[in-house]
Short mmCIF file of C-alpha atoms and ligand atoms in Angstrom, two decimals:
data_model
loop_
_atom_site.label_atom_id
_atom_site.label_comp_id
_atom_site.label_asym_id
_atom_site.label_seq_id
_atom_site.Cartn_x
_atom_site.Cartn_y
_atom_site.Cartn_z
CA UNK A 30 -19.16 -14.99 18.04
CA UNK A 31 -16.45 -17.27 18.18
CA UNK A 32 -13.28 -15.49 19.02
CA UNK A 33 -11.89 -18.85 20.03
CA UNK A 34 -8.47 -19.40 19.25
CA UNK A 35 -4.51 -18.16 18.44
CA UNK A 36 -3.49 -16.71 15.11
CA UNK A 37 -0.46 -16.65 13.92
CA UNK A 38 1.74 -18.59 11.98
CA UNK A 39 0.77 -21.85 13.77
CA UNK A 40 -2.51 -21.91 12.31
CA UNK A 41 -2.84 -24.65 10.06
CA UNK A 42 -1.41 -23.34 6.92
CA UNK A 43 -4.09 -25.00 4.34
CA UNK A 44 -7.13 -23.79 2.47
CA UNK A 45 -10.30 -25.51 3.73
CA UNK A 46 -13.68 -24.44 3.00
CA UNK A 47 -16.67 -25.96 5.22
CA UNK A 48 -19.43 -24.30 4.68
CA UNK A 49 -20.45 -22.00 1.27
CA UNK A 50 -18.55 -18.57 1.48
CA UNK A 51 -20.48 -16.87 3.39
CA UNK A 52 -21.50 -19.53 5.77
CA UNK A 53 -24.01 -19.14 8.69
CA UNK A 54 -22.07 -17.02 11.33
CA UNK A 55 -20.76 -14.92 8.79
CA UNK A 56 -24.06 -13.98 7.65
CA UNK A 57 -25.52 -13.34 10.59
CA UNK A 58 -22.70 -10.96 11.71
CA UNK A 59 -23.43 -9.23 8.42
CA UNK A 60 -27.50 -8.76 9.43
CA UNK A 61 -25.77 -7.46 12.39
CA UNK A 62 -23.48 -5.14 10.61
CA UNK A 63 -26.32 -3.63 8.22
CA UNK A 64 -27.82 -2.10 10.96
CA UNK A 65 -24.74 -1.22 13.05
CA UNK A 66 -22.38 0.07 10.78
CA UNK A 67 -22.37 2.96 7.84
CA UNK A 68 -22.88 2.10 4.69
CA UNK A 69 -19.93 3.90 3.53
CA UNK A 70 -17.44 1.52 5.61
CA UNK A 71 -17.42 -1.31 2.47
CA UNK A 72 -15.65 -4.97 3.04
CA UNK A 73 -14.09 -6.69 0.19
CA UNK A 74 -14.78 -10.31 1.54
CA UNK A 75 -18.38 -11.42 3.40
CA UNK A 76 -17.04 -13.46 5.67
CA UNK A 77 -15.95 -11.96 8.92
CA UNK A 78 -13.05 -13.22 10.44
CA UNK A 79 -11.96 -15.48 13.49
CA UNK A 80 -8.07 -15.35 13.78
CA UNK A 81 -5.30 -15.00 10.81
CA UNK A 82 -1.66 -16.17 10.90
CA UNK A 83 1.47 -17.43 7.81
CA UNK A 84 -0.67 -16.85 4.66
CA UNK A 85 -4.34 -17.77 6.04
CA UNK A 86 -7.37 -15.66 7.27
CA UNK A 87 -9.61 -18.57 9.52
CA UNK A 88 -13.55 -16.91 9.46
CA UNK A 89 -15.76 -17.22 12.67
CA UNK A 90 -17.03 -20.66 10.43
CA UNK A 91 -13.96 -21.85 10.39
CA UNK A 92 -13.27 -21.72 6.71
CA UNK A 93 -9.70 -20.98 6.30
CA UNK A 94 -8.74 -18.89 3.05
CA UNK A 95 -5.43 -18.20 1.52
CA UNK A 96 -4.39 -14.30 1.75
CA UNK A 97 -3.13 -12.72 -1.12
CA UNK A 98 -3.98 -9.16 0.23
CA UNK A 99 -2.38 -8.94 4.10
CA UNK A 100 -4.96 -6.31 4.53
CA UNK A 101 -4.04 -4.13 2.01
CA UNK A 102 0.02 -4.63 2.22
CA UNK A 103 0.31 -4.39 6.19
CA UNK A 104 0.54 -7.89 7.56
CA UNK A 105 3.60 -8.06 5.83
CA UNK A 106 5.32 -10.23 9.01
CA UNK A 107 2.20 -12.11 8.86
CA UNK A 108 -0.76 -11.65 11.61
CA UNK A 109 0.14 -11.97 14.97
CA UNK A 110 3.76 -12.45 13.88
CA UNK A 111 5.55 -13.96 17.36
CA UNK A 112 7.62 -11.13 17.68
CA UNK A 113 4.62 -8.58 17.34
CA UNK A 114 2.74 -10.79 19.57
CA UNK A 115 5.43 -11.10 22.30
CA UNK A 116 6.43 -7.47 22.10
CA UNK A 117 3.33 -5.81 22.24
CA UNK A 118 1.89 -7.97 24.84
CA UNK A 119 5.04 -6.59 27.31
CA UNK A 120 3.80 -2.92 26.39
CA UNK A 121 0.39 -3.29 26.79
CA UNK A 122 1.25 -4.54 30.38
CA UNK A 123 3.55 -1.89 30.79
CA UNK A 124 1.71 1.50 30.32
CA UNK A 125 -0.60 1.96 26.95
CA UNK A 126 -0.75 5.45 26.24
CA UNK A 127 0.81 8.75 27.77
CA UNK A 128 0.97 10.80 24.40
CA UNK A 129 4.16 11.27 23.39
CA UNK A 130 3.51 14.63 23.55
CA UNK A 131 2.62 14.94 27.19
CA UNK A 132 5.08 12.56 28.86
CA UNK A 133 7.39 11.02 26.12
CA UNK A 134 9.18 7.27 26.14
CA UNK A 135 11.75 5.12 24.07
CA UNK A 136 10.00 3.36 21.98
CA UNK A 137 9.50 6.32 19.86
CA UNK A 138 12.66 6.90 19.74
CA UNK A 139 14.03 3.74 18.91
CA UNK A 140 11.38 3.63 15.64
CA UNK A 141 12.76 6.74 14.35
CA UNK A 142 16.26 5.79 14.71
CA UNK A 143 15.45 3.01 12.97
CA UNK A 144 13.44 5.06 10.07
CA UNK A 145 16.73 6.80 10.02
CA UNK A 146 18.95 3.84 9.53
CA UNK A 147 16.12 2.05 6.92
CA UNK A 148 15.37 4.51 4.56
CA UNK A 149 17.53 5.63 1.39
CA UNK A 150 20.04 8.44 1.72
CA UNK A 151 22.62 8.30 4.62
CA UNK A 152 22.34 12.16 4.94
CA UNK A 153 21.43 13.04 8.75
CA UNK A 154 17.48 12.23 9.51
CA UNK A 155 14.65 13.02 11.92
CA UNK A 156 11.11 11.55 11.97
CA UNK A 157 7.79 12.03 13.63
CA UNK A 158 5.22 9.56 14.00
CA UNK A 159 1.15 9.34 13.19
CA UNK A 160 -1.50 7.21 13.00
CA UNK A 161 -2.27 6.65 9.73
CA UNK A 162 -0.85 6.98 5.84
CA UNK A 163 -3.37 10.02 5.16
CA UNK A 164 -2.02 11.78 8.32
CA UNK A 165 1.50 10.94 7.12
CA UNK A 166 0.95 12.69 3.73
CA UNK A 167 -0.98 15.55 5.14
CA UNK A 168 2.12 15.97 7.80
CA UNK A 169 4.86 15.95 5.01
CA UNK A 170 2.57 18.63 3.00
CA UNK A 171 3.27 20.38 6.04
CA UNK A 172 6.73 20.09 6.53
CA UNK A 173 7.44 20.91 2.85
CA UNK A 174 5.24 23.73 3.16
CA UNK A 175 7.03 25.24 6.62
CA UNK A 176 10.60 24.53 4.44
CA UNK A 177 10.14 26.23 1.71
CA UNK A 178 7.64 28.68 2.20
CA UNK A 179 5.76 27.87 -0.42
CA UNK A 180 1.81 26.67 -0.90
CA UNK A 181 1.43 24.31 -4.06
CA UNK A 182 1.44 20.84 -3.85
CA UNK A 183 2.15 18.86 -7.12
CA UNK A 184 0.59 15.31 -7.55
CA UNK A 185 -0.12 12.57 -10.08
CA UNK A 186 -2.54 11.10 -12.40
CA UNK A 187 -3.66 7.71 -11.12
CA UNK A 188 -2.61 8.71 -7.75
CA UNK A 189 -3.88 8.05 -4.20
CA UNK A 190 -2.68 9.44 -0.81
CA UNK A 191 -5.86 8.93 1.78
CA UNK A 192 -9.03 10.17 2.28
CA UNK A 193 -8.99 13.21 4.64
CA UNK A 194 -10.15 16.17 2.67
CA UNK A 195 -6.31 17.07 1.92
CA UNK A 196 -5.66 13.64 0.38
CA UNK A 197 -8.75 14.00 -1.14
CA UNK A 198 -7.41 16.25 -3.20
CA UNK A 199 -4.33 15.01 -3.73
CA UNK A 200 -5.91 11.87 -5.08
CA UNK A 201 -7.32 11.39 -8.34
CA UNK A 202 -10.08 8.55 -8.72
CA UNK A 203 -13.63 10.16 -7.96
CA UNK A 204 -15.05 7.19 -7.33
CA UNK A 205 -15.58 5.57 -4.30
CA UNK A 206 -12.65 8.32 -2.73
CA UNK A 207 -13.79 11.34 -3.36
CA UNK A 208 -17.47 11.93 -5.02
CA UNK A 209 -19.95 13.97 -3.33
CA UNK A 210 -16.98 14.64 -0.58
CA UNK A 211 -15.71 18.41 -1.54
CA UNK A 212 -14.89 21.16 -1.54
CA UNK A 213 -11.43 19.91 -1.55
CA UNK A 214 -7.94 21.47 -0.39
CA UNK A 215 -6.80 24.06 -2.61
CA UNK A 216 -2.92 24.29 -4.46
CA UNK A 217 -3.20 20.65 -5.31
CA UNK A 218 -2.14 20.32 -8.93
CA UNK A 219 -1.99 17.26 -11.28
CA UNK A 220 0.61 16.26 -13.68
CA UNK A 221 0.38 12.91 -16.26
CA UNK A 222 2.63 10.10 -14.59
CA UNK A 223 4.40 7.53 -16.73
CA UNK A 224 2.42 4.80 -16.91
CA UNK A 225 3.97 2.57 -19.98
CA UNK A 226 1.40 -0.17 -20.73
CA UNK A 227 -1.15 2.84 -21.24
CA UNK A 228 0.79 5.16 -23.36
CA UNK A 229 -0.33 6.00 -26.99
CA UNK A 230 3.20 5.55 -28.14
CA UNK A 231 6.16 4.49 -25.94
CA UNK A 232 7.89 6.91 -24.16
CA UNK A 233 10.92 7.08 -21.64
CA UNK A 234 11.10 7.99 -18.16
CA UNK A 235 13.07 10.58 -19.13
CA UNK A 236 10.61 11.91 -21.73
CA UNK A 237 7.79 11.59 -19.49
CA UNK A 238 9.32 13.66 -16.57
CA UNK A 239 9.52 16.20 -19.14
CA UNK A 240 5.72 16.10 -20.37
CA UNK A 241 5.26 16.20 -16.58
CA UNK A 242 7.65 18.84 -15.84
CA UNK A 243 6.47 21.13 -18.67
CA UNK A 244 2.92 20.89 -16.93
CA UNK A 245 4.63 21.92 -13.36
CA UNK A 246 6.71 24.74 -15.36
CA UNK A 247 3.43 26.31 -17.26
CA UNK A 248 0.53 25.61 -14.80
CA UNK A 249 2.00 26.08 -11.17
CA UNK A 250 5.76 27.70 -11.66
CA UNK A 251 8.72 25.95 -10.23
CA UNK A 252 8.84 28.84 -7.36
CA UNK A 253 5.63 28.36 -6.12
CA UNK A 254 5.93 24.65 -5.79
CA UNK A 255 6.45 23.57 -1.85
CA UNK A 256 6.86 19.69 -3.06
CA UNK A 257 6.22 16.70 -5.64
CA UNK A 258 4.66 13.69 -3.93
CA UNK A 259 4.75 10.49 -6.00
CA UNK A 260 3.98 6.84 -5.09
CA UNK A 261 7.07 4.95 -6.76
CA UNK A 262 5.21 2.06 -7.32
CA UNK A 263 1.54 3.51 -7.95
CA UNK A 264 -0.58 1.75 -5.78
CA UNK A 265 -4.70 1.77 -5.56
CA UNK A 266 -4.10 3.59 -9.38
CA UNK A 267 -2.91 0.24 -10.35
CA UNK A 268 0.51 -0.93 -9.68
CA UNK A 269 1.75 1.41 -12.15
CA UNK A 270 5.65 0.91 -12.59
CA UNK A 271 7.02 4.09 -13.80
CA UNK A 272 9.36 3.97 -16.92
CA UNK A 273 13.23 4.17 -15.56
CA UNK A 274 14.42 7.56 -15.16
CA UNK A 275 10.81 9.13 -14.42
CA UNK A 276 11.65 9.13 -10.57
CA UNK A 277 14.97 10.03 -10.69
CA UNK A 278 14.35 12.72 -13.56
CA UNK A 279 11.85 14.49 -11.41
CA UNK A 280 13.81 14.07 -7.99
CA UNK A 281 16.72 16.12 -10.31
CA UNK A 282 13.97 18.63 -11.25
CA UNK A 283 12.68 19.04 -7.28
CA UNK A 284 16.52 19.45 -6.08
CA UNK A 285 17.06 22.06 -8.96
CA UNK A 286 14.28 24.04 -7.98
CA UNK A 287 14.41 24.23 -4.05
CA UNK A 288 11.29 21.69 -4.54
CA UNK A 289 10.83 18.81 -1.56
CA UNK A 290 10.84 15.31 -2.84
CA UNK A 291 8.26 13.56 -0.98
CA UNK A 292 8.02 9.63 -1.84
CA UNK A 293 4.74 8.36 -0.60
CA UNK A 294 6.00 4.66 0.22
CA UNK A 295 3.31 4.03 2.36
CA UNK A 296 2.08 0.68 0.35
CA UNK A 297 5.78 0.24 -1.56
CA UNK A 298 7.85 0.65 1.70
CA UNK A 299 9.00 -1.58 4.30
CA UNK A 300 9.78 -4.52 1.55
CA UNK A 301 7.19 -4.55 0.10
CA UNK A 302 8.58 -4.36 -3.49
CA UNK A 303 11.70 -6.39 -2.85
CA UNK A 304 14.14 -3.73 -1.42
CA UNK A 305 13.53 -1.88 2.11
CA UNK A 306 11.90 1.23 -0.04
CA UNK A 307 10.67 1.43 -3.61
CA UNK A 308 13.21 4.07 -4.34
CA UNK A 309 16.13 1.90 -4.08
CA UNK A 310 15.25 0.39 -7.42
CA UNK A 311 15.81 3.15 -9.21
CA UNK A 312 18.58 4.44 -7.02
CA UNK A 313 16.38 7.90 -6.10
CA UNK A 314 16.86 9.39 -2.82
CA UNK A 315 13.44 11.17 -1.58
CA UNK A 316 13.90 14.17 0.47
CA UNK A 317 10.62 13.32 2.77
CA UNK A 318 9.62 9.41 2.90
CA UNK A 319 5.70 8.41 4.26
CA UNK A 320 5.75 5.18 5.65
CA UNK A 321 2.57 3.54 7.22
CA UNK A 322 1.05 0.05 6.40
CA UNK A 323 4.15 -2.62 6.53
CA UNK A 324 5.68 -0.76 9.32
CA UNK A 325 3.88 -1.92 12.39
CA UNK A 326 2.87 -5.62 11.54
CA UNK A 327 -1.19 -4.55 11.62
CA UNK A 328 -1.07 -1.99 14.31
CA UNK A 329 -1.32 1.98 13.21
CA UNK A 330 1.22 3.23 13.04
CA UNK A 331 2.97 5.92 10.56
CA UNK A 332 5.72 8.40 10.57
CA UNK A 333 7.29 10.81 7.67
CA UNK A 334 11.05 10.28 7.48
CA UNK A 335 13.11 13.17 5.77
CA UNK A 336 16.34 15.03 5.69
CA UNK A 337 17.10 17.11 9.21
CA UNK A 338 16.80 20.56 8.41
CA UNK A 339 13.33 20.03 6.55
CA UNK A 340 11.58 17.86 9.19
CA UNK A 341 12.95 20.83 11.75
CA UNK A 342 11.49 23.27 9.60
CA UNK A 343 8.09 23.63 11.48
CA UNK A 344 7.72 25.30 14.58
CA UNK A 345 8.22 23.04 18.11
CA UNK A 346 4.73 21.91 18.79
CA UNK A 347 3.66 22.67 15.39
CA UNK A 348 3.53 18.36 14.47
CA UNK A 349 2.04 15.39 16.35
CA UNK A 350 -1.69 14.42 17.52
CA UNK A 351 -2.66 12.55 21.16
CA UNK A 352 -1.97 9.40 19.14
CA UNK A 353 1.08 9.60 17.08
CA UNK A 354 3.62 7.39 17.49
CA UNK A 355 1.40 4.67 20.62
CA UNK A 356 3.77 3.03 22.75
CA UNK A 357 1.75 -0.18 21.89
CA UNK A 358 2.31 0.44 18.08
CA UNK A 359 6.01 1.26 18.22
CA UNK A 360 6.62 -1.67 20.15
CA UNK A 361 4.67 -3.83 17.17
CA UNK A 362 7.43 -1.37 14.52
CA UNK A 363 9.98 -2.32 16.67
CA UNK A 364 9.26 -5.99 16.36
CA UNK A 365 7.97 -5.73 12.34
CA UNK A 366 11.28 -4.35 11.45
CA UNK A 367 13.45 -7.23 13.35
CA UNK A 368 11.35 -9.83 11.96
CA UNK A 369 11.80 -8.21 8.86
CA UNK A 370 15.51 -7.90 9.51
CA UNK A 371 16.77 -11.57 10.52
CA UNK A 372 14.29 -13.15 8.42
CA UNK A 373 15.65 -11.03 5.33
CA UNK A 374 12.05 -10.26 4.30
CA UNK A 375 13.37 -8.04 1.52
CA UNK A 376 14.68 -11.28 0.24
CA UNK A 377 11.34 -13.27 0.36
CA UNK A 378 9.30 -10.28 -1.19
CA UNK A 379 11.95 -11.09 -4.38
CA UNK A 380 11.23 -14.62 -4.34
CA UNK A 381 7.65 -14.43 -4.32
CA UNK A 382 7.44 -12.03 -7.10
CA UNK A 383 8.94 -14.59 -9.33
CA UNK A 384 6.43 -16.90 -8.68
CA UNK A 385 3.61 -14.46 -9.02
CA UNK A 386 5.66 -12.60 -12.27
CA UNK A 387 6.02 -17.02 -13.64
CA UNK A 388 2.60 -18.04 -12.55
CA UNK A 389 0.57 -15.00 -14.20
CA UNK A 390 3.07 -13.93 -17.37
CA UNK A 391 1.29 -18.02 -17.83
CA UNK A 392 -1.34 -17.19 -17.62
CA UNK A 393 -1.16 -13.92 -19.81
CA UNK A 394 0.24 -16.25 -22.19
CA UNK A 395 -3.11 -18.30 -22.25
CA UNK A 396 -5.36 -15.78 -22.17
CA UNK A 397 -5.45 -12.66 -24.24
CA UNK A 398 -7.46 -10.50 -21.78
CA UNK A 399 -4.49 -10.50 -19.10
CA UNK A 400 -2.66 -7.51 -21.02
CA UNK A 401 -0.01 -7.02 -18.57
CA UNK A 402 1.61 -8.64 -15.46
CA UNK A 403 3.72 -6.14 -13.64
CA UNK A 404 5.03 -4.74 -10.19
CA UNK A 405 8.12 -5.36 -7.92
CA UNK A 406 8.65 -8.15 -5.38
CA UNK A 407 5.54 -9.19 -3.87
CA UNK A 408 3.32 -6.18 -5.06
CA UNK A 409 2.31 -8.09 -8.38
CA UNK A 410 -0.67 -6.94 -10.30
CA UNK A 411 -1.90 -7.87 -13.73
CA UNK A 412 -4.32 -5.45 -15.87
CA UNK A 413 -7.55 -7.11 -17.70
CA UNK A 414 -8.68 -5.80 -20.79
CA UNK A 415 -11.66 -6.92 -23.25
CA UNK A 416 -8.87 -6.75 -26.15
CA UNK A 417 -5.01 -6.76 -26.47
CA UNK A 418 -5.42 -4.19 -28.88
CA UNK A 419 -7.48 -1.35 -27.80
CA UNK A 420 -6.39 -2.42 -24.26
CA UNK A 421 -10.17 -1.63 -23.36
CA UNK A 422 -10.29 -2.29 -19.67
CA UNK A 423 -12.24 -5.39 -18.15
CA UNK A 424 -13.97 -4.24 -15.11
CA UNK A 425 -16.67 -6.88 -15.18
CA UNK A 426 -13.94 -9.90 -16.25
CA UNK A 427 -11.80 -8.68 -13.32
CA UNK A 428 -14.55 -8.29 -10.49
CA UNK A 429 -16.30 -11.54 -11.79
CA UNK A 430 -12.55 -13.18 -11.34
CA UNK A 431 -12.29 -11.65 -7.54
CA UNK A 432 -15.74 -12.76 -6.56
CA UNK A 433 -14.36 -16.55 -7.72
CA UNK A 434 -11.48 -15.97 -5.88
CA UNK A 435 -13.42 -15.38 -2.94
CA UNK A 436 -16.04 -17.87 -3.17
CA UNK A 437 -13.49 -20.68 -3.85
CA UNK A 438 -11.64 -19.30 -0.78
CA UNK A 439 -8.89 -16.73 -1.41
CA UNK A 440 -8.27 -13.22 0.08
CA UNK A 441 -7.72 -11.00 -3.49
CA UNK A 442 -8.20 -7.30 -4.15
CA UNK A 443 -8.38 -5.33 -7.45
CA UNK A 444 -7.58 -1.93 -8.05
CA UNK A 445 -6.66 0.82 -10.84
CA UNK A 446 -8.23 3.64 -11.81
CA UNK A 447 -10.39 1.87 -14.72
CA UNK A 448 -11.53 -1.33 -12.08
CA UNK A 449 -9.50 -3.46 -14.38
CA UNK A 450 -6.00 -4.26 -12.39
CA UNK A 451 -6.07 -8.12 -10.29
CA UNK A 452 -3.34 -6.92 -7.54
CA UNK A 453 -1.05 -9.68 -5.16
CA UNK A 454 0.17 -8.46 -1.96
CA UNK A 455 0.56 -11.84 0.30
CA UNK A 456 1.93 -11.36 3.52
CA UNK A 457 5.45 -12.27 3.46
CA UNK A 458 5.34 -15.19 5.44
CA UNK A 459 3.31 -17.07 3.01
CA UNK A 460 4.96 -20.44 2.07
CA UNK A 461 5.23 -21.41 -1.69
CA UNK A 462 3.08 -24.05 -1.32
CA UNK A 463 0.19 -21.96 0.19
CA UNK A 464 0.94 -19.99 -2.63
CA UNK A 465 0.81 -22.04 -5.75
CA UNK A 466 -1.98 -23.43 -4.43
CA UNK A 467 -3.48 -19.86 -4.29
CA UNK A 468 -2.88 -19.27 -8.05
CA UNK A 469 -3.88 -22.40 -8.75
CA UNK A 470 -7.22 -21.37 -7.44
CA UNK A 471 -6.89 -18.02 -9.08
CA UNK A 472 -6.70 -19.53 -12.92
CA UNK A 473 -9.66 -21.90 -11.97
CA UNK A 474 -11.53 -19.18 -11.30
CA UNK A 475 -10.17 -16.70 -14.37
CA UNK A 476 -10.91 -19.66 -16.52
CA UNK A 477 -14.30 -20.00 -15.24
CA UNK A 478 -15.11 -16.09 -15.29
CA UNK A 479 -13.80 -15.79 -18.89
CA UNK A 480 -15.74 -18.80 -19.77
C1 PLP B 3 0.31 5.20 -1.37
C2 PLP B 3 -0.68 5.41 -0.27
N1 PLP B 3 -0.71 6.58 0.36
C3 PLP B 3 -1.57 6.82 1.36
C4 PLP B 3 -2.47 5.86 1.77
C5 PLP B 3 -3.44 6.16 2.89
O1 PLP B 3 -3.12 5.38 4.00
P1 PLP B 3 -4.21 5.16 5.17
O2 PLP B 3 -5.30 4.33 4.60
O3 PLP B 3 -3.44 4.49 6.26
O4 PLP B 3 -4.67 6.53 5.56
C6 PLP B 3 -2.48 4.62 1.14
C7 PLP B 3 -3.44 3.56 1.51
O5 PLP B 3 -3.78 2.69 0.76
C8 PLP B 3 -1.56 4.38 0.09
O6 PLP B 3 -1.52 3.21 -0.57
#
């Protein structure tokens, strides 16, 4: 298949469709596929794709479709961002693998330093690196765990962390994550999150911390609790904003209690939301951060970030895995986070939530089935339901919606725990025009599925 040219943000930055989505070589890839590849391994889009670059994904028929997902919040530079490029091209020529482990090199170094210097708190920090945002999670379970000396794990309603059998557990949507997949990790408890739009009667942050707290208190016992892990933004549950004060009110809670703070930024973090980390909105300083997605400009890369004397805790040799931490995939971090720096990408992440916040609280004005528009920065979602006032959740409106999308040649996702959330997660090198033209595309195609 074609494999023929450069990505990056050179590309032609226009939506052009030339054959039906899926056109020929994209089907025949998929024949290919259904015999190659496990059924369990799903794809959002059916077209396969060619090269990617700015805020377009080019398939191997040379459609080229406006992203609104950067592969799940990672391409947040953009594919094949210059830098990236450029960078990781010297390391790959260089050496590609000793394991850090085995014969160790700078670039590690350098990304943690940087971790250090990036995330909130200006408390002394240490890092260590992995491969992927469920490894991340499962490591900071760990380091919690060798701190305090304690087993039980405290997680969320509406919450996802991964898919290895600890983040299993730690997640809460059976399906697709977890059915048919256990026994599961034991210790992993489950408290209600704040999640405003879906509350019987409004509540604070502050109250809700409490109703979570109280759970915590009476189910597990503050003593026996090694650490709270929260998304700040939640992410596949549904780009749940907490109310203010739930973070911070349960960070108090954690530091009053000899409980570690762990803030699972792996799909807020690297500015994502607007800020460098979710937490800054609200002012909370995590004790342990997981970072993954954003960091490495679409290579895997992920580290936990945390406060010296807890990431020390374990035992020398007791963290790290042949992978964690590539050469090739801190060189792409190292590039991702300049990019990021001199192209204040924090900054652009602001911008293009307002037009996503403008574009859809229009369209929620139009149409009563968009119940809420919410999020931070460029991590905008907005929640379907079949009526404003039982908020039922539309499922069917909001998959019929994304298959439009698709078809009329965007890259969306959905997500939430009841099907019913339409998320936005453009790379952050989209331009506003490729981007109005993208929501132009999505409200022909809510209009049409909502007939
Ligand atoms: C908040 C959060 N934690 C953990 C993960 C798991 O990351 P990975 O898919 O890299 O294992 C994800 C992925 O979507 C995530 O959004």
């Amino acid at each position: 298949m074609s494999a023929s040219a450069t990505g990056g943000p050179d590309l032609p930055q226009e939506r052009r469709l030339v054959t039906e989505i899926p056109g020929p070589r994209s089907r025949a890839l998929h024949e290919r596929r259904m015999t190659a590849v496990a059924k369990g391994v799903g794809s959002v889009l059916p077209v396969y794709v060619d090269k990617a670059g700015g805020g377009v994904v080019v398939d191997v028929d040379e459609n080229s479709l406006i992203d609104l997902a950067s592969g799940i919040a990672v391409t947040s530079v953009g594919n094949s961002a210059p830098e990236v490029v450029r960078r990781v091209t010297d390391q790959v020529a260089a050496f590609t693998h000793t394991c850090f482990m085995v014969a160790p090199y700078e670039g590690y170094v350098e990304v943690c330093e940087a971790l250090a210097e990036l995330t909130p708190g200006d408390h002394a920090k240490k890092s260590a690196l992995f491969n992927s945002g469920a490894e991340a999670v499962e490591n900071a379970v760990k380091i919690a765990r060798a701190h305090t000396g304690r087993d039980a794990v405290v997680v969320f309603d509406h919450a996802y962390h991964g898919r290895t059998n600890l983040t299993m557990a730690m997640t809460a949507k059976n399906m697709p994550y977890k059915h048919g997949f256990g026994p599961f990790a034991g210790e992993v408890y489950r408290a209600p999150v704040s999640y405003p739009f879906r509350e019987p009667t409004p509540i604070s942050g502050a109250q809700a911390a409490a109703r979570a707290i109280e759970v915590i208190d009476k189910q597990v016992g503050a003593d026996n609790v090694a650490c709270v892990v929260i998304e700040p933004v939640l992410g596949e549950g549904g780009f749940v904003v907490p109310a203010p004060g739930f973070l911070g009110a349960l960070a108090d809670w954690c530091r009053e209690h000899g409980v570690v703070f762990v803030a699972d930024e792996i799909q807020t973090g690297m500015c994502r939301t607007g800020a460098w980390f979710a937490c800054e909105h609200e002012g909370v300083v995590p004790d342990l951060v997981t970072v993954a997605k954003g960091v490495a400009g679409g290579l895997p890369l992920a580290a936990v970030v945390g406060r010296a004397e807890m990431m020390d805790a374990p035992h020398a040799g007791g963290l790290g895995g042949t992978y964690g931490g590539n050469p090739v995939a801190c060189a792409a971090a190292l590039a991702a986070i300049e990019t990021m720096e001199e192209e204040d990408l924090a900054g652009r992440a602001r911008e293009i939530g307002v037009i996503l916040t403008d574009r859809l609280g229009r369209l929620a004005e139009k149409y009563d089935e968009v119940g809420e528009v919410r999020g931070r920065g460029a991590m905008i979602a907005m929640e379907l339901v079949t009526d404003p006032d039982t908020k039922e959740p539309a499922a069917a409106l909001t998959s019929a919606v994304n298959q439009g999308c698709h078809e009329r040649g965007l890259v969306t996702l959905t997500c939430g725990t009841y099907g019913n959330v339409f998320r936005f997660l453009p790379p952050l090198s989209i331009s506003d025009d490729l981007l109005h033209e993208g929501l132009d595309v999505l409200e022909e195609s809510f209009t049409a599925a909502v007939g």
